[in-house]
Short mmCIF file of C-alpha atoms in Angstrom, two decimals:
data_model
loop_
_atom_site.label_atom_id
_atom_site.label_comp_id
_atom_site.label_asym_id
_atom_site.label_seq_id
_atom_site.Cartn_x
_atom_site.Cartn_y
_atom_site.Cartn_z
CA MET A 2 0.11 -0.11 0.01
CA ALA A 3 2.94 2.29 0.80
CA GLU A 4 4.28 1.47 -2.59
CA LYS A 5 0.99 2.63 -4.07
CA PHE A 6 0.84 5.89 -2.11
CA HIS A 7 4.43 6.81 -3.22
CA THR A 8 3.43 6.04 -6.80
CA GLU A 9 0.55 8.53 -6.22
CA LEU A 10 2.71 11.05 -4.76
CA GLN A 11 4.91 10.95 -7.84
CA ASN A 12 1.99 11.26 -10.13
CA LEU A 13 0.78 14.44 -8.01
CA ARG A 14 4.39 15.87 -8.50
CA GLN A 15 4.31 15.45 -12.28
CA ASP A 16 0.80 16.64 -12.62
CA THR A 17 1.44 19.80 -10.36
CA LEU A 18 4.70 20.49 -12.46
CA GLY A 19 2.54 20.35 -15.74
CA MET A 20 0.38 23.18 -13.94
CA ALA A 21 3.28 25.04 -12.49
CA HIS A 22 4.61 25.17 -16.38
CA LEU A 23 1.39 26.16 -17.56
CA GLY A 24 1.22 29.11 -15.13
CA ARG A 25 4.62 30.17 -16.30
CA ASP A 26 4.00 29.74 -19.95
CA MET A 27 0.88 31.90 -19.57
CA LEU A 28 2.91 34.65 -17.88
CA ARG A 29 5.77 34.33 -20.42
CA SER A 30 3.31 34.62 -23.25
CA ALA A 31 1.33 37.62 -21.71
CA VAL A 32 4.64 39.56 -21.50
CA ASP A 33 5.76 38.46 -25.14
CA ALA A 34 2.44 39.60 -26.30
CA LEU A 35 2.85 42.99 -24.41
CA ILE A 36 6.40 43.66 -25.81
CA ARG A 37 5.57 42.54 -29.58
CA GLN A 38 2.01 44.06 -29.14
CA ASP A 39 0.42 40.67 -30.45
CA PRO A 40 -3.33 40.60 -29.80
CA THR A 41 -3.39 36.99 -31.13
CA LEU A 42 -0.70 35.59 -28.49
CA ALA A 43 -2.61 37.36 -25.82
CA GLU A 44 -6.02 35.90 -26.91
CA SER A 45 -4.27 32.65 -26.77
CA VAL A 46 -3.32 33.17 -22.85
CA ASN A 47 -6.86 34.22 -22.24
CA ALA A 48 -8.19 30.88 -23.90
CA ARG A 49 -6.05 28.83 -21.33
CA LYS A 50 -7.64 30.22 -18.35
CA GLY A 51 -10.40 27.66 -17.84
CA GLU A 52 -7.55 24.77 -18.41
CA ILE A 53 -5.42 26.02 -15.39
CA HIS A 54 -8.61 26.61 -13.28
CA ASP A 55 -9.73 22.92 -14.20
CA MET A 56 -6.28 21.59 -13.16
CA GLU A 57 -6.40 23.61 -9.72
CA VAL A 58 -9.44 22.16 -8.80
CA ARG A 59 -8.50 18.34 -9.84
CA LEU A 60 -5.05 18.59 -8.48
CA GLU A 61 -6.34 20.03 -5.03
CA GLU A 62 -9.27 17.24 -4.87
CA HIS A 63 -6.21 14.76 -5.44
CA CYS A 64 -4.22 16.22 -2.61
CA TYR A 65 -7.06 15.85 -0.12
CA HIS A 66 -7.85 12.25 -1.39
CA LEU A 67 -4.22 11.28 -0.45
CA ILE A 68 -4.57 13.01 3.07
CA ALA A 69 -7.96 11.42 3.45
CA LEU A 70 -6.86 7.82 2.52
CA TYR A 71 -3.58 7.65 3.65
CA GLN A 72 -3.13 9.94 6.52
CA PRO A 73 0.60 11.09 5.08
CA MET A 74 3.24 11.89 7.51
CA ALA A 75 6.72 13.52 7.70
CA LYS A 76 8.24 14.15 4.36
CA ASP A 77 4.92 12.79 2.47
CA MET A 78 2.66 15.31 4.55
CA ARG A 79 5.13 18.11 3.88
CA PHE A 80 5.18 17.39 0.08
CA ILE A 81 1.48 17.58 0.05
CA ALA A 82 1.47 20.89 1.91
CA CYS A 83 3.71 22.20 -0.30
CA THR A 84 2.33 20.99 -3.42
CA LEU A 85 -0.95 22.60 -2.37
CA LYS A 86 0.95 25.99 -2.04
CA VAL A 87 2.45 25.36 -5.77
CA ILE A 88 -0.96 24.54 -6.88
CA ASN A 89 -2.26 27.92 -5.58
CA ALA A 90 0.68 30.02 -6.63
CA SER A 91 0.79 28.49 -10.13
CA LEU A 92 -2.67 29.46 -10.40
CA ARG A 93 -2.07 32.96 -9.38
CA ILE A 94 1.10 33.55 -11.62
CA GLY A 95 -1.41 32.07 -14.74
CA ARG A 96 -3.87 34.62 -13.79
CA TYR A 97 -1.65 37.63 -13.92
CA GLY A 98 -0.69 36.42 -17.37
CA LYS A 99 -4.31 36.50 -18.11
CA VAL A 100 -4.77 40.04 -16.80
CA ILE A 101 -1.40 41.09 -18.56
CA ALA A 102 -2.75 39.62 -22.00
CA LYS A 103 -6.05 41.52 -21.18
CA ILE A 104 -4.04 44.97 -21.18
CA VAL A 105 -2.37 43.92 -24.43
CA LYS A 106 -5.42 44.41 -26.40
CA GLU A 107 -6.29 47.89 -24.82
CA ILE A 108 -2.47 49.30 -25.63
CA SER A 109 -1.66 47.77 -28.98
CA ASP A 110 -2.87 50.64 -31.00
CA LYS A 111 0.35 52.87 -30.59
CA PRO A 112 4.01 52.19 -29.87
CA HIS A 113 5.24 51.68 -26.51
CA ILE A 114 6.42 54.60 -24.73
CA ALA A 115 10.35 54.15 -23.86
CA ASN A 116 10.22 50.73 -25.08
CA LEU A 117 8.32 49.43 -22.12
CA MET A 118 10.91 50.90 -19.51
CA SER A 119 12.52 48.11 -17.47
CA LEU A 120 9.17 45.98 -17.90
CA PRO A 121 10.76 43.35 -20.29
CA HIS A 122 14.01 43.12 -18.07
CA MET A 123 11.77 42.85 -14.98
CA ALA A 124 9.77 40.24 -16.52
CA ASP A 125 12.79 37.98 -17.49
CA LEU A 126 14.02 38.37 -13.68
CA VAL A 127 10.56 37.17 -12.42
CA ILE A 128 10.13 34.26 -14.90
CA ASP A 129 13.97 33.07 -13.97
CA MET A 130 12.75 32.93 -10.55
CA VAL A 131 9.55 30.91 -11.33
CA ASP A 132 11.84 28.69 -13.68
CA ASP A 133 14.25 28.09 -10.42
CA ALA A 134 11.34 27.67 -8.16
CA ILE A 135 9.69 24.85 -10.51
CA ALA A 136 12.87 22.94 -10.83
CA ALA A 137 13.59 23.29 -6.99
CA TYR A 138 10.28 21.57 -6.30
CA GLU A 139 10.96 19.10 -9.21
CA SER A 140 14.23 18.01 -7.94
CA ASP A 141 14.30 18.75 -4.15
CA ASN A 142 17.44 20.83 -5.02
CA LEU A 143 17.74 23.79 -2.49
CA THR A 144 20.69 25.16 -4.08
CA LEU A 145 18.65 26.54 -6.91
CA ILE A 146 16.63 28.56 -4.56
CA GLU A 147 19.72 30.18 -2.57
CA GLY A 148 19.72 33.94 -3.11
CA PHE A 149 15.97 34.28 -3.67
CA SER A 150 15.94 37.23 -1.30
CA ALA A 151 18.07 39.20 -2.96
CA ARG A 152 16.30 38.61 -6.50
CA ASP A 153 13.15 39.52 -4.88
CA ASP A 154 14.54 42.84 -3.67
CA THR A 155 15.70 43.38 -7.08
CA VAL A 156 12.01 42.78 -8.60
CA ASP A 157 10.72 44.95 -5.80
CA ALA A 158 13.33 47.99 -6.90
CA LEU A 159 12.38 47.53 -10.28
CA ARG A 160 8.82 48.02 -9.65
CA HIS A 161 9.29 51.05 -7.68
CA SER A 162 11.60 52.45 -10.59
CA ILE A 163 8.86 51.81 -13.21
CA PHE A 164 6.37 53.50 -10.88
CA ARG A 165 8.57 56.67 -10.82
CA GLU A 166 9.51 56.63 -14.54
CA GLY A 167 5.73 56.12 -15.27
CA ILE A 168 4.70 59.24 -13.19
CA THR A 169 7.50 61.08 -15.06
CA TYR A 170 6.01 60.23 -18.49
CA MET A 171 2.58 61.02 -17.14
CA MET A 172 3.58 64.50 -15.93
CA GLU A 173 4.95 65.32 -19.16
CA ASP A 174 2.06 64.54 -21.33
CA PRO A 175 -1.32 63.65 -19.79
CA LYS A 176 -2.00 61.29 -23.14
CA ASN A 177 0.64 58.86 -21.52
CA ILE A 178 -1.60 58.58 -18.09
CA SER A 179 -3.29 55.57 -19.57
CA ARG A 180 -0.70 53.57 -21.22
CA CYS A 181 1.90 54.28 -18.25
CA THR A 182 -0.89 53.30 -15.55
CA HIS A 183 -1.15 50.11 -17.26
CA TYR A 184 2.78 49.76 -17.28
CA ILE A 185 2.40 50.59 -13.66
CA MET A 186 0.04 47.87 -12.89
CA VAL A 187 1.97 45.21 -15.14
CA ALA A 188 5.13 45.73 -12.86
CA ARG A 189 2.88 45.42 -9.75
CA TYR A 190 1.40 41.96 -11.27
CA LEU A 191 4.99 40.98 -11.86
CA GLU A 192 6.00 41.82 -8.43
CA ARG A 193 3.13 39.68 -6.89
CA CYS A 194 4.23 36.98 -9.32
CA ALA A 195 7.78 37.23 -7.66
CA ASP A 196 5.82 36.90 -4.32
CA HIS A 197 3.96 33.98 -5.07
CA THR A 198 7.24 32.34 -6.33
CA CYS A 199 8.84 33.24 -3.04
CA LYS A 200 6.03 31.31 -1.60
CA ILE A 201 6.78 28.44 -3.58
CA VAL A 202 10.61 28.78 -2.45
CA GLU A 203 9.71 28.66 1.25
CA ASN A 204 7.49 25.65 1.14
CA VAL A 205 9.95 23.93 -0.93
CA HIS A 206 12.39 24.64 1.93
CA TYR A 207 9.91 23.37 4.46
CA MET A 208 9.21 20.22 2.15
CA GLU A 209 12.77 19.38 2.16
CA THR A 210 13.99 20.33 5.84
CA GLY A 211 11.05 20.84 8.10
CA GLU A 212 12.06 24.26 8.95
CA ARG A 213 10.01 27.44 8.01
CA ILE A 214 11.74 30.14 6.45
CA GLU A 215 10.50 33.62 5.42
CA ILE A 216 11.90 35.30 2.37
CA LYS A 217 11.41 38.97 2.86
CA MET B 7 11.65 16.38 27.49
CA SER B 8 11.41 19.42 29.88
CA GLU B 9 8.39 17.86 31.97
CA SER B 10 9.39 15.87 35.04
CA ALA B 11 9.93 12.13 34.28
CA ILE B 12 7.99 9.60 36.49
CA ILE B 13 10.10 6.72 34.71
CA THR B 14 13.79 6.80 33.36
CA THR B 15 15.54 4.21 32.00
CA ASN B 16 19.39 4.32 31.64
CA ASN B 17 21.11 2.17 29.23
CA VAL B 18 18.78 -0.61 29.72
CA ASN B 19 19.80 -3.74 27.78
CA LEU B 20 17.69 -7.19 27.73
CA TRP B 21 18.42 -10.48 26.62
CA TYR B 22 16.27 -13.49 26.06
CA ASN B 23 17.67 -16.55 25.94
CA GLY B 24 21.32 -14.74 25.16
CA LYS B 25 19.43 -12.94 22.35
CA ARG B 26 19.60 -9.37 22.82
CA ALA B 27 15.98 -7.55 22.57
CA LEU B 28 17.08 -4.25 24.11
CA GLU B 29 20.20 -2.27 23.54
CA SER B 30 21.34 0.72 25.58
CA VAL B 31 17.92 2.03 25.87
CA SER B 32 17.56 5.21 27.71
CA ILE B 33 14.34 7.23 27.71
CA LYS B 34 12.30 9.34 30.11
CA ILE B 35 8.79 9.19 30.35
CA PRO B 36 6.82 12.29 31.21
CA LYS B 37 4.49 12.56 34.38
CA ASN B 38 0.82 13.00 33.35
CA LYS B 39 1.67 12.52 29.67
CA VAL B 40 0.83 10.01 27.25
CA THR B 41 3.87 8.40 25.52
CA ALA B 42 3.61 6.23 22.40
CA LEU B 43 6.18 3.57 21.70
CA ILE B 44 6.06 2.65 17.91
CA GLY B 45 8.07 0.71 15.74
CA PRO B 46 8.13 -2.42 13.43
CA SER B 47 7.24 -5.97 14.88
CA GLY B 48 9.94 -7.69 17.13
CA CYS B 49 11.71 -3.86 17.60
CA GLY B 50 11.54 -4.27 21.20
CA LYS B 51 8.68 -1.79 22.20
CA SER B 52 6.56 -4.47 24.09
CA THR B 53 9.58 -5.86 25.81
CA LEU B 54 10.62 -2.40 27.11
CA LEU B 55 6.78 -1.87 28.17
CA ARG B 56 6.95 -4.97 30.44
CA CYS B 57 10.26 -3.72 31.76
CA PHE B 58 8.22 -1.19 33.55
CA ASN B 59 6.39 -3.21 35.86
CA ARG B 60 8.87 -5.97 35.82
CA LEU B 61 6.34 -8.54 33.79
CA ASN B 62 9.52 -9.80 32.13
CA ASP B 63 10.40 -11.74 35.42
CA LEU B 64 7.86 -14.04 34.24
CA ILE B 65 9.73 -15.24 31.55
CA ASP B 66 12.60 -17.92 32.10
CA HIS B 67 16.08 -17.03 30.86
CA VAL B 68 15.60 -13.23 30.84
CA LYS B 69 18.82 -11.21 31.75
CA ILE B 70 18.40 -7.33 32.34
CA THR B 71 21.28 -4.70 32.70
CA GLY B 72 20.85 -0.84 33.65
CA GLU B 73 18.61 1.03 35.61
CA ILE B 74 14.81 1.55 35.43
CA LEU B 75 13.81 4.19 37.90
CA LEU B 76 10.20 4.91 39.17
CA ASP B 77 9.90 7.99 41.03
CA ASP B 78 13.61 7.77 41.35
CA LYS B 79 13.71 4.24 42.92
CA ASN B 80 15.46 1.47 40.94
CA ILE B 81 12.66 -1.16 40.21
CA GLN B 82 15.39 -3.76 39.36
CA GLU B 83 17.11 -3.49 42.74
CA PRO B 84 16.43 -7.24 44.40
CA GLY B 85 14.41 -5.75 47.26
CA THR B 86 11.68 -4.39 45.27
CA ASP B 87 8.06 -5.83 45.87
CA VAL B 88 6.87 -6.47 42.37
CA VAL B 89 3.26 -6.70 43.90
CA THR B 90 3.26 -3.13 45.32
CA LEU B 91 5.34 -2.25 41.76
CA ARG B 92 2.43 -3.63 39.57
CA LYS B 93 -0.10 -1.82 41.76
CA LYS B 94 1.68 1.44 41.05
CA VAL B 95 2.03 0.40 37.25
CA GLY B 96 -0.86 -1.26 35.81
CA MET B 97 -1.27 -2.96 32.61
CA VAL B 98 -3.73 -3.55 29.92
CA PHE B 99 -3.39 -6.07 27.16
CA GLN B 100 -4.06 -6.51 23.42
CA LYS B 101 -7.08 -8.94 23.96
CA PRO B 102 -9.71 -7.87 26.57
CA ASN B 103 -9.10 -10.11 29.44
CA PRO B 104 -11.57 -10.03 32.17
CA PHE B 105 -12.13 -12.61 35.06
CA PRO B 106 -14.91 -15.07 34.49
CA LYS B 107 -16.51 -13.14 37.34
CA SER B 108 -19.39 -10.12 37.37
CA VAL B 109 -18.67 -6.82 36.42
CA TYR B 110 -18.55 -5.76 39.94
CA GLU B 111 -16.10 -8.41 41.09
CA ASN B 112 -13.71 -7.56 38.44
CA VAL B 113 -13.14 -4.35 39.44
CA ALA B 114 -13.26 -5.13 43.16
CA TYR B 115 -10.94 -7.77 42.55
CA GLY B 116 -7.63 -5.71 42.80
CA PRO B 117 -8.62 -3.51 45.97
CA ARG B 118 -9.71 -6.58 48.02
CA VAL B 119 -6.37 -8.44 47.00
CA HIS B 120 -4.59 -5.08 48.38
CA GLY B 121 -6.71 -5.42 51.45
CA VAL B 122 -10.22 -3.59 51.27
CA LYS B 123 -12.85 -5.26 52.93
CA ASP B 124 -15.56 -2.77 53.36
CA LYS B 125 -18.30 -3.23 51.34
CA ASP B 126 -19.05 0.62 50.98
CA THR B 127 -15.60 1.40 50.23
CA LEU B 128 -15.59 -1.31 47.63
CA ASP B 129 -18.90 0.22 46.17
CA THR B 130 -17.13 3.45 45.90
CA ILE B 131 -14.22 2.24 44.36
CA VAL B 132 -16.08 0.10 41.77
CA GLU B 133 -18.33 3.26 40.92
CA GLN B 134 -15.31 5.67 40.60
CA SER B 135 -13.01 3.25 38.53
CA LEU B 136 -16.21 2.48 36.04
CA HIS B 137 -16.81 6.22 35.91
CA HIS B 138 -13.16 6.98 35.05
CA ALA B 139 -12.89 4.21 32.57
CA ALA B 140 -16.30 5.75 30.86
CA LEU B 141 -18.15 2.87 31.44
CA TRP B 142 -20.32 3.27 34.39
CA ASP B 143 -23.44 4.43 32.40
CA GLU B 144 -23.45 1.28 30.14
CA VAL B 145 -22.84 -1.31 32.81
CA LYS B 146 -24.62 0.52 36.17
CA ASP B 147 -27.54 -1.40 35.97
CA ARG B 148 -25.75 -4.90 35.14
CA LEU B 149 -23.02 -4.82 37.79
CA ASN B 150 -23.64 -8.05 38.71
CA ASP B 151 -23.87 -9.61 35.03
CA SER B 152 -20.72 -11.74 33.84
CA ALA B 153 -18.18 -9.46 32.63
CA LEU B 154 -17.85 -12.02 29.50
CA GLY B 155 -21.23 -10.76 28.34
CA LEU B 156 -19.84 -7.21 27.38
CA SER B 157 -18.82 -6.12 24.07
CA GLY B 158 -15.12 -6.29 23.25
CA GLY B 159 -14.71 -2.63 23.84
CA GLN B 160 -16.62 -2.70 27.32
CA GLN B 161 -14.67 -5.54 28.19
CA GLN B 162 -11.30 -3.61 27.20
CA ARG B 163 -12.66 -0.35 29.30
CA LEU B 164 -13.74 -2.86 32.15
CA CYS B 165 -9.92 -4.06 32.06
CA ILE B 166 -8.86 -0.24 32.44
CA ALA B 167 -11.28 0.23 35.33
CA ARG B 168 -9.86 -2.89 36.87
CA THR B 169 -6.48 -1.25 36.54
CA LEU B 170 -7.61 2.11 37.82
CA ALA B 171 -9.19 0.62 41.09
CA VAL B 172 -5.96 0.02 42.69
CA GLU B 173 -5.02 3.72 42.18
CA PRO B 174 -1.92 3.18 39.95
CA GLU B 175 0.53 6.07 38.82
CA VAL B 176 1.40 4.71 35.40
CA ILE B 177 -1.11 2.59 33.08
CA LEU B 178 0.74 0.54 30.45
CA MET B 179 -1.04 -0.36 27.32
CA ASP B 180 0.08 -2.93 25.01
CA GLU B 181 -1.90 -2.71 21.65
CA PRO B 182 -4.90 -1.84 23.73
CA CYS B 183 -7.21 -1.41 20.51
CA SER B 184 -6.12 -3.96 18.14
CA ALA B 185 -8.72 -6.23 18.74
CA LEU B 186 -11.46 -3.47 18.93
CA ASP B 187 -13.65 -1.95 15.91
CA PRO B 188 -13.30 1.63 15.17
CA ILE B 189 -16.07 2.86 17.37
CA ALA B 190 -14.58 0.90 20.43
CA THR B 191 -11.17 2.27 19.74
CA ALA B 192 -12.46 5.98 19.40
CA LYS B 193 -13.90 5.37 22.98
CA ILE B 194 -10.63 4.01 24.17
CA GLU B 195 -8.78 6.89 22.73
CA ASN B 196 -10.97 9.49 24.28
CA LEU B 197 -10.53 7.46 27.56
CA ILE B 198 -6.70 7.77 27.01
CA ASP B 199 -6.75 11.76 26.80
CA LEU B 200 -8.86 11.95 29.82
CA LEU B 201 -6.73 9.09 31.85
CA LYS B 202 -3.58 11.63 31.34
CA GLN B 203 -4.95 14.29 33.88
CA ASP B 204 -4.32 11.67 36.52
CA TYR B 205 -2.17 8.93 35.34
CA THR B 206 0.97 8.55 33.34
CA VAL B 207 -0.10 6.49 30.22
CA ILE B 208 2.59 4.55 28.05
CA ILE B 209 1.09 3.00 25.05
CA VAL B 210 2.58 0.44 22.65
CA THR B 211 0.88 0.73 19.16
CA HIS B 212 1.58 -0.45 15.62
CA ASN B 213 -1.01 1.98 14.64
CA MET B 214 0.97 5.05 13.68
CA GLN B 215 -2.11 7.42 13.07
CA GLN B 216 -3.16 6.25 16.78
CA ALA B 217 0.12 7.14 18.21
CA ALA B 218 -0.07 10.47 16.35
CA ARG B 219 -3.87 11.11 17.70
CA VAL B 220 -3.46 10.02 21.37
CA SER B 221 0.05 10.42 22.38
CA ASP B 222 2.22 13.69 23.65
CA TYR B 223 5.36 12.03 23.10
CA THR B 224 6.39 9.40 20.67
CA GLY B 225 9.47 6.92 20.83
CA PHE B 226 10.63 4.99 17.67
CA MET B 227 12.21 1.76 18.27
CA TYR B 228 14.17 -0.45 15.71
CA LEU B 229 16.06 -3.81 16.22
CA GLY B 230 15.70 -3.29 20.15
CA LYS B 231 17.30 0.38 20.08
CA LEU B 232 15.36 3.64 20.94
CA ILE B 233 15.86 5.56 17.74
CA GLU B 234 14.17 8.54 18.37
CA CYS B 235 12.10 10.08 21.07
CA GLY B 236 10.59 13.70 20.92
CA LYS B 237 7.30 15.34 20.96
CA THR B 238 4.48 13.42 18.75
CA VAL B 239 3.97 16.75 16.58
CA GLN B 240 7.80 16.56 15.70
CA ILE B 241 8.29 13.14 15.09
CA PHE B 242 5.33 12.88 12.96
CA GLU B 243 6.19 16.25 11.20
CA HIS B 244 9.92 16.36 10.99
CA PRO B 245 11.71 13.36 12.55
CA GLN B 246 15.33 13.89 13.10
CA GLU B 247 16.30 10.45 11.93
CA GLU B 248 16.29 8.91 8.57
CA LEU B 249 15.08 5.83 10.19
CA THR B 250 12.14 7.29 11.84
CA GLU B 251 11.24 9.25 8.48
CA ASN B 252 11.44 6.13 6.53
CA TYR B 253 9.39 3.98 8.97
CA ILE B 254 6.70 6.42 9.37
CA THR B 255 6.25 7.41 5.79
CA GLY B 256 6.05 3.42 5.07
CA ARG B 257 9.09 3.25 3.26
CA PHE B 258 10.30 -0.23 5.51
CA GLY B 259 8.75 -2.05 8.01
#
């Protein structure tokens, strides 16, 4: 029976990785659509929202079934606790992708101001964090998540920088207000994605060591 | 364990016919807490339990070394009165084993052996013990019926009442629910939780979920050694030893 349970845990991990990659891909595609002003790509992100929601429900139910049927303990229990967090974080990241994709349709009529400022760079940093967090969950490798606190600080600093720069462009010309507000919102969404990624990392650390950490 | 210990073992070794069953076991059993001993079959958990009231004395060719302190007195000393010891350290076994007598007589038997003769005193002891064992309401109208007519769960609670009647300090339970259905098991588990207000309980169980549910402290044994002992939450959430981790997650045993 223990063997069956551990096979179930492996299946759960694979399915959760599938969802985490879907959330990550929705975010990546949304940012690409924003950069390239590509409404078709943006629409493809929007089209996947139902898929990620269905995955969330199915995977959470899988976790609850495993808890109810097998009463997991120690690392098995911590793995399921971590997996529930990964499921939640992946859904949030995917949904932020969807929200960014929605913005693309509204601001694809004119060229970007200042080449989107630091948004493409910020997005790359955030998506790298997501990739490393997913890989750490997949491989139980804590070295991948070292230095996450500093990476999160960099993302926070970029959001602040984009906010200030956006305000400057708005003050220069009120016609920029709508577009720059969207940029500031995208920066905020990316920062939230980084925060959700930090939650994954905190839980991977708990899963591996049993100790709680907080990435500030 | 920061709580005061009622039983302490120091470096206890035990051999059955020259075969080592316990190896350098040192454990502190905190007072008024429930301590569970878990581990695969043959790991020595029942053997250790039976050391606490010298029940191993009844088996031939047993050799024990090391100290077993109850209230700071070494119960291994030759002068120890084992009858008094077993009054202080009562035991409930895997299979309910009531005497083929009435419910009343089962509970009154121990106090009588220890010299209580007054009928009113015995009545009080029987009622209190049955109350403590959460059995009174079910048997108060059939005290003179045979104990063998009770259900398995009731018989087990009667055995607990029989133990309580001689006012022990410690109650040893060796797989007390393994012969019971889930409802009777739940009643015994609730009872264990109530008993710790007045007694120290040490329970051997092969059911890890039961250990997790009922105990404050858990000791994991393997091949005669105490591998790890700590707060139950810590043992089941984040054990320190890989062996413990592997056992409680079903990776061996």
